[in-house]
Coordinates of C-alpha atoms in Angstrom, one line a residue:
M155 CA -42.0 116.4 177.0
A156 CA -40.5 117.8 180.2
A157 CA -40.9 115.5 183.1
S158 CA -38.6 114.3 185.8
C159 CA -38.6 111.8 188.6
A160 CA -36.2 111.2 191.5
S161 CA -36.2 108.2 193.8
T162 CA -34.2 106.7 196.6
L163 CA -33.8 102.9 196.7
P164 CA -32.1 101.8 199.9
P165 CA -31.1 98.1 199.6
L166 CA -30.7 95.9 202.6
S167 CA -27.5 93.9 203.2
F168 CA -27.2 91.2 205.8
V169 CA -24.6 91.7 208.6
S170 CA -23.9 88.8 211.0
S171 CA -23.4 89.7 214.6
S172 CA -22.7 87.6 217.6
S173 CA -25.3 89.5 219.7
S174 CA -28.1 89.4 217.1
P175 CA -28.4 86.9 214.3
R176 CA -30.7 89.3 212.4
R177 CA -29.1 92.7 212.0
F178 CA -29.5 94.7 208.8
R179 CA -27.5 97.7 207.5
R180 CA -28.9 100.1 204.9
S181 CA -26.8 101.6 202.2
G182 CA -28.3 104.5 200.3
V183 CA -28.6 104.4 196.5
V184 CA -30.1 107.4 194.8
A185 CA -31.7 107.0 191.4
M186 CA -32.3 110.1 189.1
A187 CA -33.8 110.3 185.7
S188 CA -35.1 113.1 183.4
V189 CA -37.1 112.9 180.2
G190 CA -36.1 115.5 177.7
Q191 CA -32.6 115.8 179.3
K192 CA -30.0 113.1 179.3
V193 CA -29.5 112.7 183.1
Y194 CA -29.2 109.1 184.2
A195 CA -27.6 107.1 187.0
P196 CA -26.4 103.5 187.1
G197 CA -29.5 101.2 187.1
V198 CA -31.8 103.8 185.7
A199 CA -33.2 103.8 182.1
V200 CA -35.9 106.1 180.7
S201 CA -37.8 104.5 177.8
E202 CA -41.1 104.4 176.0
G203 CA -43.7 102.1 177.6
N204 CA -47.2 100.9 176.6
G205 CA -49.2 103.5 174.6
G206 CA -46.0 105.6 174.1
L207 CA -46.0 106.8 177.7
P208 CA -42.6 107.5 179.2
K209 CA -41.5 105.2 181.9
I210 CA -38.5 104.7 184.2
D211 CA -36.9 101.3 184.6
L212 CA -34.9 100.9 187.8
K213 CA -32.5 97.9 188.5
S214 CA -30.7 97.4 191.8
P215 CA -27.3 95.7 192.0
H216 CA -29.0 93.0 194.1
G217 CA -31.4 92.0 191.3
S218 CA -34.6 93.9 192.2
E219 CA -36.4 95.8 189.3
A220 CA -39.1 98.4 189.2
E221 CA -41.1 100.0 186.4
I222 CA -42.6 103.5 187.0
Y223 CA -44.7 105.4 184.5
L224 CA -44.4 109.1 184.7
F225 CA -48.1 109.4 183.9
G226 CA -49.6 109.4 187.4
A227 CA -46.2 108.3 188.8
C228 CA -47.6 104.8 188.7
V229 CA -45.4 101.9 189.8
T230 CA -46.6 99.1 187.5
S231 CA -44.0 96.5 188.3
F232 CA -41.7 95.5 191.2
K233 CA -39.8 92.3 190.8
V234 CA -37.7 90.7 193.5
P235 CA -34.4 89.1 192.6
N236 CA -36.0 85.7 191.8
G237 CA -38.0 87.4 189.0
K238 CA -41.4 87.3 190.8
D239 CA -43.5 90.4 190.1
L240 CA -45.2 91.6 193.4
L241 CA -47.6 94.0 191.7
F242 CA -50.6 93.5 189.5
V243 CA -51.7 95.5 186.5
R244 CA -55.0 94.6 184.8
P245 CA -54.6 92.9 181.4
D246 CA -57.1 95.4 180.0
A247 CA -55.4 98.5 181.5
V248 CA -55.5 101.6 179.3
F249 CA -52.2 103.4 178.7
N250 CA -53.4 106.4 176.8
G251 CA -52.4 109.3 179.0
Q252 CA -56.1 110.2 179.6
K253 CA -57.3 107.6 182.2
P254 CA -55.4 106.4 185.3
I255 CA -53.5 103.1 184.8
S256 CA -55.5 100.3 186.3
G257 CA -53.2 98.5 188.8
G258 CA -49.9 98.9 190.3
I259 CA -49.3 101.7 192.9
P260 CA -50.4 105.2 191.8
H261 CA -48.7 108.0 193.6
C262 CA -51.2 110.9 193.8
F263 CA -49.3 113.4 196.0
P264 CA -50.5 116.0 196.8
Q265 CA -53.8 115.3 194.9
F266 CA -55.3 113.6 191.9
G267 CA -55.2 115.7 188.8
P268 CA -54.2 119.3 188.0
G269 CA -55.8 122.4 189.4
P270 CA -55.8 124.3 192.6
M271 CA -55.2 122.4 195.8
Q272 CA -58.4 120.9 197.3
Q273 CA -59.2 122.0 200.8
I274 CA -60.5 119.5 203.4
Q275 CA -64.1 120.3 204.3
K276 CA -64.7 121.1 208.0
S277 CA -67.3 119.2 209.8
Q278 CA -70.6 121.0 210.1
K279 CA -70.8 120.0 213.7
E280 CA -67.4 121.5 214.6
I281 CA -67.0 122.2 218.3
Q282 CA -65.9 125.7 219.1
L283 CA -64.2 126.5 222.4

């Protein structure tokens, strides 16, 4: 199986300031993973998920965690440092590589499914100047 995924996870860190009590600074963290090749970064693990589908587990140094299935690039879990999962996946979700995963956040860019790019239909009442 040859699939890859790249993601950027910028954590926030609190910086106190006399002029503003709420100022945040971003520090960039880049996460890279590749199935079929052994390319990993700290906090990134590629493993077999439900139904044998490959998934990427991301862990930030601040305690947040995410789970992303390569099938449909579906984010099925995002946990904050206290362990609470902010996403929902149906208990009867099918992980068979045929149907979309029910729940989480599916990333369907640039379109759902394979094939030629779909064109946006122009309105039949298009105004011509």
